[in-house]
Amino acid sequence: MEKKKRELNGAGELRRKAEERLKAQKPASPAKLSELKTQELIQELQVHQIELEMQNEELRKTQTVVEESRAKYSDLYDFAPVGYLTLNRRGLILEANLTLCSKLGIERSLLISINNLFTNFIIKKEEKDLFYKYLGKVFEAKSPETCELELKGKGNSKFYAQLESIVVGDNSSQCRTAMTDITERKKTEQAIKDTAYQFQTVVESVGEGITFSDNSGKFLVYNLRMQEITGFTQDEANNSGDFTRLLYPGPLERQKALQRLQEIVEHKVALPLEVEATIQAKDGTKKVLWISTRAMRFKDQEMFLSIYRDITERKKVEQALQEAVKAKSAFTSMVSHELRTPLGALKESVSQVLEGLLGTLTDDQRKFLGIAKRNVDRLARLITEVLDFQTLETGKMVFKMQDNDINEVVKETKETMDIIAKEKGLDFVLNLDKKLPKTKFDRDKISQVLSNVVNNSLKLTEKGSITISTTKGNNVIQVSVKDTGPGIKEEDIPRLFQQYEQLERKTGGTGLGLAISLEIIKTHGGKIWAESIFGQGTTMHFLLPIEERRRRT
Amino acid sequence: MKNKILLIEDELDLVEVTKMRLEKSGYEVINALNSEEAFTFLRKDIPDLILLDLLLPGMQGEEICKNLKCDDRLKTIPIILFTASASDISKVAKEIGADDYIMKPFEPEELLGKVKKFIG
């Protein structure tokens, strides 16, 4: 409605102007015309008028279309998803769309009117320089150029923008620029950079060589430690064509290495294959490496992830240790053998004289030869213990596991020791569980343990009693030897089972008795320990598993 | 006739005292210091018992023992090993076919007991 009225008004105005113009052109009154002529004239004028009106209508329509089209393009320019601006050679903003204005947080009228330079919106000084260089390039190149800058946005915000500019038309004093907000892209890029940095840091700070290679043998990851170990750089490894040829110059080791890779590929197991291999570093030194390799799919390709640990030093130490153990073992058996032989002659000589085989002796002679014989025996016992412990320690001791009755072993031990108890005036008591099942153990060895424990008690107990008891526990048989001796201080208990430890020097042992007992009980899958109240006595306990249980352990 | 014991042992002191002990108990003792002496004696005579040291110069005790035990003429002679090394002597004795063993240093009763066991 509004539009129509305006059109009519417009038409009225035009008429008035037309009449005025006619008056000016023809001031004289028209000549007399015949009626017919007049008729014809009117007719023609009417046609003319209609024609004019139609032309006018056509013009108005065209004008509307043009206006609509302009509105559409203006709309497209102003509300495009990217910012548009026109800059001159100095970087002055000549035009800008609304998207750009809203990004920069400034009214368009303000942006254009106050002769704004684009550099006003650039935060970093060095980026302002960068922008001028960029602008220079744009006007020189006449092809699209891009650059990335950090800009001041709405309020106090900042954002990353990418500019793409091109000089258009013949007018080379202006360039059109599209500005895209790339803050999100920058964030993603930074995140990728951070991840890469973290990955790099981890890979480079571990003590192992790490490689990640494809099935053509190209290394995508090859850390510095790997370079230290092998002496070859990543480029050298990649340019070698076949790195195994460099690492394993010997055909045998190389064959093994290739076989390993083949195995990993064929088996397609998720578990890494771990091996020890000898490589030759770039400088020719041989190194023993622990290598763990696993295959994995990456971008539809078979890849290998390998970890290399240099164990050359460890191997050397291990070997030295093995040799030392061997040497110690050889030395111990040599020494004990060399000691035993003369001891045999010594003991036999003393025995024969003492027995009177070579003539009668005086009481003093017999007494002193008795001392000699006792000490020869003691020396022999010490040597046996040292040798025993050594065979136990190296695992060379053979155990004869057979069904045995622990109560019988206890009774036998009491029989052999009874005489000492009697001499010292001690009560020797047995407290046996008669219903104990038979269980598998080495009779001689367990007898040795029991003798050892009882012997210790007898040596140290001056009055009172020694009691041996047997009981059945949960799948175990427990043997306990209780005495009324001096007892052991709590802090000394842990030392009891250590080799060559002696709490009482005067007892004249090697300090190996309980260490040997511990080894024997451990081999049986049992347990041995001491309980004591200082000043009141000691109880030594040991457990032997009942057979079914031991088979499992 | 006294029972004859061949003592194959190279430690002269030990030979002397062992010989004395056995002779006092009524045995005749012949000593061989090594395998050569032992086999020289065995070619012309057959003892009732052999006491054999395992550690000898030249051919070792184990070897001597195996040789004796596969010789038809000699294999019935009881052999008691005489040894100073403790590890697994019972196993070794079994393997090489010895009849018994005595560890050095030994108790007089053990020596005499074991000898008596074989030759009364």
XYZ file of C-alpha atoms in Angstrom, chain A:
553
model
C 0.000 0.000 0.000
C 2.674 2.428 1.069
C 4.641 1.747 -2.084
C 1.667 2.249 -4.406
C 0.890 5.676 -2.933
C 4.444 6.799 -3.434
C 4.258 5.720 -7.064
C 1.106 7.790 -7.583
C 2.630 10.817 -5.950
C 5.604 10.342 -8.155
C 3.361 10.318 -11.225
C 1.577 13.554 -10.206
C 4.874 15.326 -9.744
C 6.051 14.247 -13.160
C 2.863 15.593 -14.779
C 3.293 18.984 -13.208
C 6.857 19.213 -14.476
C 5.781 18.139 -17.966
C 3.097 20.837 -18.152
C 5.586 23.475 -17.123
C 8.011 22.376 -19.763
C 5.267 22.478 -22.452
C 4.326 26.037 -21.525
C 7.892 27.166 -21.900
C 8.325 25.529 -25.273
C 5.066 26.805 -26.915
C 4.053 30.169 -25.599
C 1.789 30.926 -28.682
C -1.708 29.474 -28.825
C -1.979 26.540 -31.194
C -3.371 27.112 -34.718
C -6.918 26.331 -35.438
C -7.312 22.696 -36.261
C -10.080 20.907 -38.040
C -12.262 18.710 -35.929
C -11.012 15.597 -37.646
C -7.441 16.650 -37.219
C -8.106 17.365 -33.589
C -9.717 14.020 -33.185
C -6.670 12.317 -34.672
C -4.352 14.353 -32.512
C -6.156 13.440 -29.342
C -6.105 9.817 -30.371
C -2.418 9.925 -30.934
C -1.777 11.751 -27.676
C -3.742 9.156 -25.782
C -1.773 6.332 -27.355
C 1.375 8.201 -26.560
C 0.319 8.693 -23.002
C -0.455 5.015 -22.505
C 2.815 4.108 -24.085
C 4.587 6.436 -21.697
C 2.727 5.037 -18.763
C 3.737 1.507 -19.774
C 7.329 2.608 -20.138
C 7.160 4.188 -16.729
C 5.745 1.020 -15.234
C 8.564 -0.965 -16.848
C 11.143 1.420 -15.436
C 9.720 1.245 -11.953
C 9.811 -2.576 -12.034
C 13.413 -2.601 -13.186
C 14.296 -0.150 -10.452
C 12.737 -2.423 -7.838
C 14.669 -5.421 -9.134
C 17.901 -3.456 -9.042
C 17.187 -2.281 -5.519
C 16.410 -5.839 -4.361
C 19.534 -7.159 -5.974
C 21.672 -4.460 -4.364
C 20.136 -5.224 -0.983
C 20.904 -8.892 -1.500
C 24.564 -8.304 -2.344
C 25.007 -5.840 0.435
C 23.512 -8.408 2.767
C 25.862 -11.042 1.387
C 28.846 -8.740 1.878
C 27.935 -7.610 5.363
C 26.856 -10.864 6.886
C 29.277 -13.279 5.222
C 30.882 -15.764 7.659
C 34.274 -14.181 7.022
C 35.376 -10.603 7.492
C 35.938 -8.532 4.355
C 37.887 -5.342 4.146
C 39.499 -3.161 1.578
C 42.925 -1.776 2.311
C 45.146 0.719 0.571
C 48.905 0.448 0.202
C 49.465 2.034 3.626
C 47.167 -0.446 5.305
C 44.359 2.043 5.844
C 40.939 0.414 6.137
C 38.770 1.806 3.335
C 35.811 -0.525 3.592
C 34.767 -3.325 5.888
C 31.836 -5.665 6.272
C 29.813 -6.089 9.427
C 31.353 -9.459 10.249
C 34.771 -7.833 10.423
C 33.446 -4.938 12.515
C 31.789 -7.262 14.967
C 35.005 -9.372 15.212
C 37.054 -6.269 15.924
C 34.343 -4.957 18.218
C 33.991 -1.550 16.554
C 31.143 0.298 14.687
C 31.616 0.444 10.936
C 31.174 4.227 10.777
C 33.857 4.596 13.433
C 36.183 2.078 11.789
C 36.088 3.809 8.417
C 35.794 7.464 9.495
C 38.753 7.828 11.825
C 41.317 6.762 9.282
C 41.982 3.459 10.975
C 45.152 1.618 10.095
C 44.797 -2.168 10.203
C 47.972 -2.351 12.296
C 46.045 -0.762 15.193
C 44.419 -4.147 15.685
C 47.646 -6.164 15.644
C 48.843 -7.049 19.159
C 52.509 -7.962 18.698
C 54.981 -5.426 17.415
C 56.874 -7.955 15.330
C 53.615 -8.987 13.705
C 52.994 -5.361 12.685
C 56.269 -5.501 10.761
C 55.237 -8.845 9.358
C 51.941 -7.297 8.193
C 53.685 -4.459 6.309
C 55.946 -6.927 4.574
C 52.918 -8.973 3.714
C 51.077 -5.970 2.303
C 54.075 -5.101 0.164
C 54.081 -8.591 -1.233
C 50.349 -8.465 -1.982
C 50.676 -5.292 -4.090
C 53.719 -6.642 -5.837
C 52.542 -10.178 -6.510
C 48.976 -9.427 -7.699
C 48.083 -12.985 -6.759
C 46.368 -14.060 -3.510
C 48.676 -14.026 -0.483
C 47.981 -15.146 3.068
C 49.336 -14.373 6.513
C 48.439 -15.225 10.142
C 48.275 -12.639 12.923
C 47.028 -12.270 16.455
C 44.419 -9.476 16.609
C 42.598 -7.443 19.274
C 38.956 -8.434 19.311
C 35.768 -7.378 21.034
C 36.377 -6.112 24.585
C 39.800 -7.272 25.693
C 39.684 -10.521 23.749
C 42.334 -11.751 21.351
C 41.976 -14.022 18.374
C 44.074 -15.532 15.630
C 43.218 -14.390 12.128
C 44.242 -15.517 8.726
C 44.288 -12.796 6.048
C 43.994 -13.515 2.383
C 44.440 -10.514 0.122
C 44.436 -9.787 -3.565
C 44.730 -6.639 -5.611
C 41.775 -6.348 -7.983
C 41.104 -4.642 -11.295
C 43.246 -1.944 -12.830
C 43.118 0.033 -9.678
C 46.251 -1.262 -8.020
C 46.029 1.129 -5.088
C 43.585 -1.107 -3.186
C 43.427 -4.702 -2.143
C 40.560 -6.804 -1.008
C 41.131 -8.921 2.031
C 39.238 -11.783 3.585
C 39.821 -12.374 7.287
C 39.075 -15.757 8.881
C 39.096 -16.480 12.612
C 41.521 -19.425 13.005
C 41.687 -19.465 16.826
C 40.238 -23.002 17.002
C 42.604 -24.261 14.349
C 45.520 -22.678 16.218
C 44.418 -24.363 19.431
C 44.302 -27.744 17.695
C 47.703 -27.109 16.154
C 49.093 -26.178 19.571
C 47.578 -29.303 21.101
C 49.238 -31.405 18.408
C 52.524 -29.598 19.030
C 52.194 -30.186 22.795
C 51.499 -33.873 22.276
C 54.455 -34.157 19.932
C 56.651 -32.349 22.464
C 55.537 -34.651 25.288
C 56.112 -37.705 23.115
C 59.547 -36.456 22.132
C 60.459 -35.679 25.743
C 59.440 -39.129 26.926
C 61.127 -40.946 24.054
C 64.349 -38.994 24.497
C 64.588 -39.191 28.271
C 64.307 -42.951 28.782
C 67.438 -45.007 29.217
C 66.559 -47.386 26.394
C 66.906 -47.113 22.664
C 63.468 -46.855 21.022
C 62.627 -47.345 17.356
C 59.408 -47.453 15.391
C 59.831 -48.735 11.868
C 57.725 -49.865 8.938
C 58.120 -53.205 7.222
C 60.515 -51.792 4.648
C 62.897 -51.083 7.514
C 62.437 -47.309 7.541
C 62.644 -45.759 11.002
C 59.918 -43.240 11.839
C 61.114 -42.988 15.426
C 64.754 -43.472 16.387
C 65.753 -41.802 19.640
C 69.109 -40.391 20.687
C 69.749 -43.221 23.121
C 69.510 -45.624 20.188
C 72.149 -43.530 18.448
C 74.345 -43.692 21.556
C 74.007 -47.463 21.762
C 74.601 -48.279 18.101
C 76.687 -45.286 17.061
C 74.502 -44.923 13.949
C 72.259 -41.880 13.398
C 68.673 -42.202 12.220
C 69.708 -41.091 8.733
C 72.508 -43.625 8.607
C 70.075 -46.317 9.690
C 67.508 -45.263 7.101
C 70.008 -44.873 4.295
C 71.636 -48.214 4.997
C 68.942 -50.029 3.021
C 69.099 -52.862 5.534
C 69.992 -51.862 9.081
C 70.440 -55.464 10.210
C 73.461 -55.620 7.894
C 75.101 -52.801 9.881
C 74.164 -54.072 13.320
C 74.927 -57.723 12.685
C 77.961 -58.008 10.407
C 78.242 -61.692 11.319
C 75.914 -63.782 9.116
C 74.779 -65.951 12.015
C 73.600 -63.103 14.262
C 71.970 -61.399 11.282
C 70.155 -64.575 10.323
C 68.840 -64.786 13.885
C 67.683 -61.159 13.810
C 65.811 -61.645 10.545
C 64.249 -64.834 11.847
C 63.004 -62.952 14.901
C 61.252 -60.351 12.757
C 59.767 -63.091 10.616
C 58.523 -64.832 13.715
C 56.913 -61.675 15.045
C 55.108 -61.039 11.764
C 53.976 -64.629 11.330
C 52.741 -65.211 14.837
C 50.945 -61.895 14.956
C 51.037 -62.003 18.732
C 50.291 -58.930 20.751
C 53.041 -59.864 23.180
C 56.497 -58.489 22.503
C 59.297 -60.911 21.651
C 62.201 -60.445 24.043
C 65.696 -61.609 23.174
C 69.301 -61.009 24.014
C 71.482 -60.328 20.996
C 75.032 -59.224 20.349
C 75.377 -56.280 17.987
C 78.389 -54.509 16.598
C 78.312 -50.738 17.142
C 79.610 -48.299 14.549
C 83.012 -48.091 16.266
C 83.334 -51.870 16.078
C 82.646 -52.665 19.757
C 80.462 -55.643 20.488
C 77.485 -54.953 22.711
C 74.985 -57.263 24.312
C 71.470 -55.882 24.035
C 68.149 -56.899 25.459
C 65.700 -56.288 22.621
C 61.951 -56.316 22.915
C 60.042 -56.091 19.643
C 56.336 -56.110 18.914
C 54.422 -55.815 15.689
C 51.412 -53.493 15.382
C 49.066 -52.150 12.723
C 49.494 -48.451 12.040
C 47.767 -46.714 9.103
C 47.044 -50.113 7.576
C 50.682 -51.123 7.652
C 52.647 -53.638 9.703
C 54.957 -51.650 11.996
C 57.613 -52.668 14.514
C 58.119 -51.081 17.905
C 61.450 -52.040 19.445
C 63.139 -51.265 22.728
C 66.889 -51.786 23.121
C 68.602 -51.988 26.495
C 72.384 -52.113 26.668
C 73.151 -54.953 29.087
C 76.819 -55.357 28.186
C 78.005 -54.238 31.624
C 75.428 -56.336 33.433
C 76.469 -59.382 31.421
C 80.100 -58.791 32.320
C 79.227 -58.511 36.014
C 77.060 -61.624 35.829
C 79.836 -63.572 34.217
C 82.391 -62.342 36.747
C 79.986 -63.308 39.511
C 79.487 -66.783 38.107
C 83.219 -67.228 37.849
C 83.665 -65.986 41.409
C 81.058 -68.440 42.694
C 82.761 -71.255 40.791
C 86.167 -70.223 42.091
C 84.863 -70.001 45.643
C 83.281 -73.407 45.344
C 86.444 -74.947 43.893
C 88.534 -73.258 46.564
C 86.317 -74.469 49.396
C 86.350 -78.076 48.295
C 90.071 -77.961 47.579
C 90.862 -76.485 50.985
C 88.616 -78.848 52.864
C 90.045 -81.814 51.009
C 93.594 -80.703 51.625
C 92.753 -80.242 55.313
C 91.001 -83.542 55.747
C 93.816 -85.746 54.524
C 96.447 -84.614 57.051
C 93.738 -84.544 59.680
C 93.118 -88.232 58.958
C 96.746 -89.092 59.628
C 96.828 -86.866 62.717
C 93.688 -88.292 64.217
C 94.723 -91.859 63.604
C 98.183 -91.307 65.129
C 96.749 -89.693 68.253
C 94.052 -92.357 68.539
C 96.508 -95.216 68.369
C 98.842 -93.749 70.983
C 95.883 -92.837 73.201
C 94.456 -96.343 72.947
C 97.773 -97.756 74.153
C 98.397 -99.682 70.952
C 101.996 -98.427 71.007
C 102.745 -98.878 74.685
C 101.326 -97.795 78.029
C 100.782 -94.116 78.854
C 100.932 -92.092 82.021
C 97.716 -90.388 83.171
C 99.032 -86.964 82.096
C 100.020 -88.290 78.672
C 96.566 -89.790 78.217
C 94.904 -86.554 79.377
C 96.844 -84.396 76.944
C 96.433 -86.759 74.028
C 92.693 -86.717 74.855
C 92.726 -82.931 74.455
C 94.549 -83.330 71.132
C 92.004 -85.857 69.880
C 88.990 -83.751 70.938
C 90.366 -80.793 69.026
C 91.160 -82.857 65.965
C 87.535 -84.014 66.009
C 86.332 -80.473 66.393
C 88.445 -79.341 63.478
C 87.056 -82.181 61.379
C 83.493 -81.156 62.289
C 84.154 -77.548 61.323
C 85.500 -78.556 57.947
C 82.484 -80.782 57.353
C 80.118 -77.931 58.183
C 81.859 -75.461 55.909
C 81.734 -77.973 53.096
C 78.111 -78.871 53.842
C 77.051 -75.279 53.751
C 78.875 -74.719 50.517
C 77.169 -77.665 48.820
C 73.805 -76.520 50.179
C 74.402 -72.959 49.070
C 75.293 -73.950 45.526
C 72.303 -76.280 45.392
C 74.502 -79.323 44.889
C 73.251 -81.144 47.975
C 71.209 -84.199 47.054
C 68.079 -84.798 49.128
C 66.631 -88.268 49.579
C 62.945 -87.603 50.124
C 61.231 -90.639 51.587
C 58.275 -91.399 53.843
C 59.562 -91.011 57.384
C 58.243 -90.801 60.926
C 59.447 -87.625 62.588
C 58.862 -89.115 66.075
C 61.436 -91.814 65.343
C 63.997 -89.183 64.371
C 63.262 -87.315 67.610
C 63.679 -90.482 69.688
C 66.987 -91.343 68.005
C 68.297 -87.851 68.598
C 67.374 -88.105 72.272
C 69.180 -91.439 72.573
C 72.448 -90.062 71.221
C 72.246 -86.908 73.331
C 70.901 -88.434 76.552
C 74.373 -88.978 77.945
C 75.306 -85.290 77.702
C 72.030 -84.262 79.376
C 72.673 -86.725 82.180
C 76.215 -85.452 82.695
C 74.901 -81.908 83.050
C 72.023 -82.996 85.279
C 69.326 -81.817 82.853
C 65.882 -83.364 82.365
C 65.390 -84.497 78.773
C 61.658 -84.683 78.042
C 59.759 -85.869 74.965
C 56.228 -84.690 74.300
C 55.197 -86.450 71.104
C 51.918 -86.501 69.186
C 51.497 -90.241 68.583
C 49.063 -89.788 65.689
C 51.357 -87.891 63.361
C 51.172 -88.994 59.713
C 54.305 -90.101 57.907
C 55.687 -87.416 55.705
C 58.362 -87.183 53.039
C 61.699 -85.788 54.155
C 65.416 -86.569 54.040
C 65.926 -88.447 57.264
C 69.647 -87.743 57.621
C 69.239 -84.040 56.919
C 66.332 -83.532 59.317
C 68.214 -85.521 61.921
C 71.125 -83.141 61.362
C 68.842 -80.132 61.929
C 67.377 -81.611 65.102
C 70.806 -82.617 66.468
C 72.059 -79.154 65.768
C 69.183 -77.458 67.580
C 69.269 -79.858 70.559
C 73.054 -79.609 70.726
C 72.834 -75.810 70.965
C 70.336 -76.124 73.816
C 72.460 -78.690 75.658
C 75.572 -76.553 75.347
C 73.954 -73.426 76.729
C 71.573 -74.811 79.360
C 73.161 -75.286 82.804
C 70.097 -76.344 84.818
C 66.484 -77.251 84.185
C 65.268 -79.167 81.149
C 65.168 -79.698 77.413
C 61.795 -80.628 75.925
C 61.181 -81.801 72.369
C 57.552 -81.785 71.252
C 55.868 -82.720 67.986
C 52.396 -81.565 66.923
C 50.287 -81.551 63.790
C 49.245 -78.184 62.412
C 47.387 -77.206 59.277
C 49.064 -79.437 56.678
C 52.322 -79.218 58.600
C 54.210 -81.058 61.292
C 55.726 -78.842 63.934
C 58.795 -79.778 65.976
C 59.728 -77.597 68.951
C 62.823 -77.760 71.149
C 62.409 -75.842 74.411
C 65.200 -75.188 76.881
C 65.629 -73.366 80.162
C 68.924 -71.810 79.126
C 69.993 -68.161 79.199
C 67.700 -67.148 76.338
C 68.442 -64.744 73.517
C 68.021 -60.984 73.476
C 65.261 -59.946 71.089
C 67.607 -57.892 68.928
C 69.916 -60.910 68.484
C 67.238 -63.284 67.200
C 67.519 -62.183 63.549
C 71.250 -62.940 63.620
C 70.704 -66.552 64.643
C 70.292 -67.948 61.142
C 72.967 -65.883 59.459
C 76.082 -67.707 58.298
C 79.233 -67.404 60.408
C 77.290 -65.620 63.190
C 77.952 -66.795 66.714
C 76.127 -65.355 69.683
C 78.342 -67.316 72.100
C 81.936 -67.738 71.037
C 82.732 -70.223 73.788
C 80.539 -72.951 72.281
C 83.206 -73.509 69.655
C 81.049 -73.883 66.559
C 81.500 -72.513 63.056
C 78.457 -70.321 63.213
C 77.098 -72.358 60.345
C 74.898 -74.841 62.215
C 71.678 -72.839 62.088
C 72.441 -71.425 58.648
C 72.725 -75.022 57.408
C 69.531 -75.956 59.257
C 67.706 -73.042 57.649
C 68.828 -74.141 54.167
C 67.765 -77.733 54.815
C 64.333 -76.729 56.129
C 63.844 -74.281 53.273
C 64.653 -77.013 50.743
C 61.950 -79.126 52.377
C 59.476 -76.278 51.887
C 59.316 -75.683 55.638
C 60.073 -72.902 58.082
C 62.379 -72.510 61.073
C 62.327 -69.797 63.732
C 63.206 -68.998 67.344
C 61.242 -67.638 70.279
C 63.003 -66.531 73.396
C 62.635 -64.590 76.614
C 66.021 -63.378 77.722
C 66.926 -65.004 81.021
C 64.218 -67.675 80.794
C 65.078 -69.895 77.851
C 64.649 -70.415 74.157
C 62.279 -72.441 71.986
C 63.290 -73.325 68.448
C 60.501 -74.401 66.113
C 60.532 -75.893 62.658
C 57.721 -76.884 60.316
C 57.736 -79.611 57.703
C 54.902 -79.589 55.186
C 52.793 -82.726 54.949
C 53.409 -84.219 51.537
C 50.327 -83.285 49.450
C 51.086 -79.633 50.073
C 54.766 -79.744 49.226
C 54.207 -81.237 45.772
C 52.433 -78.042 44.808
C 55.116 -75.687 46.070
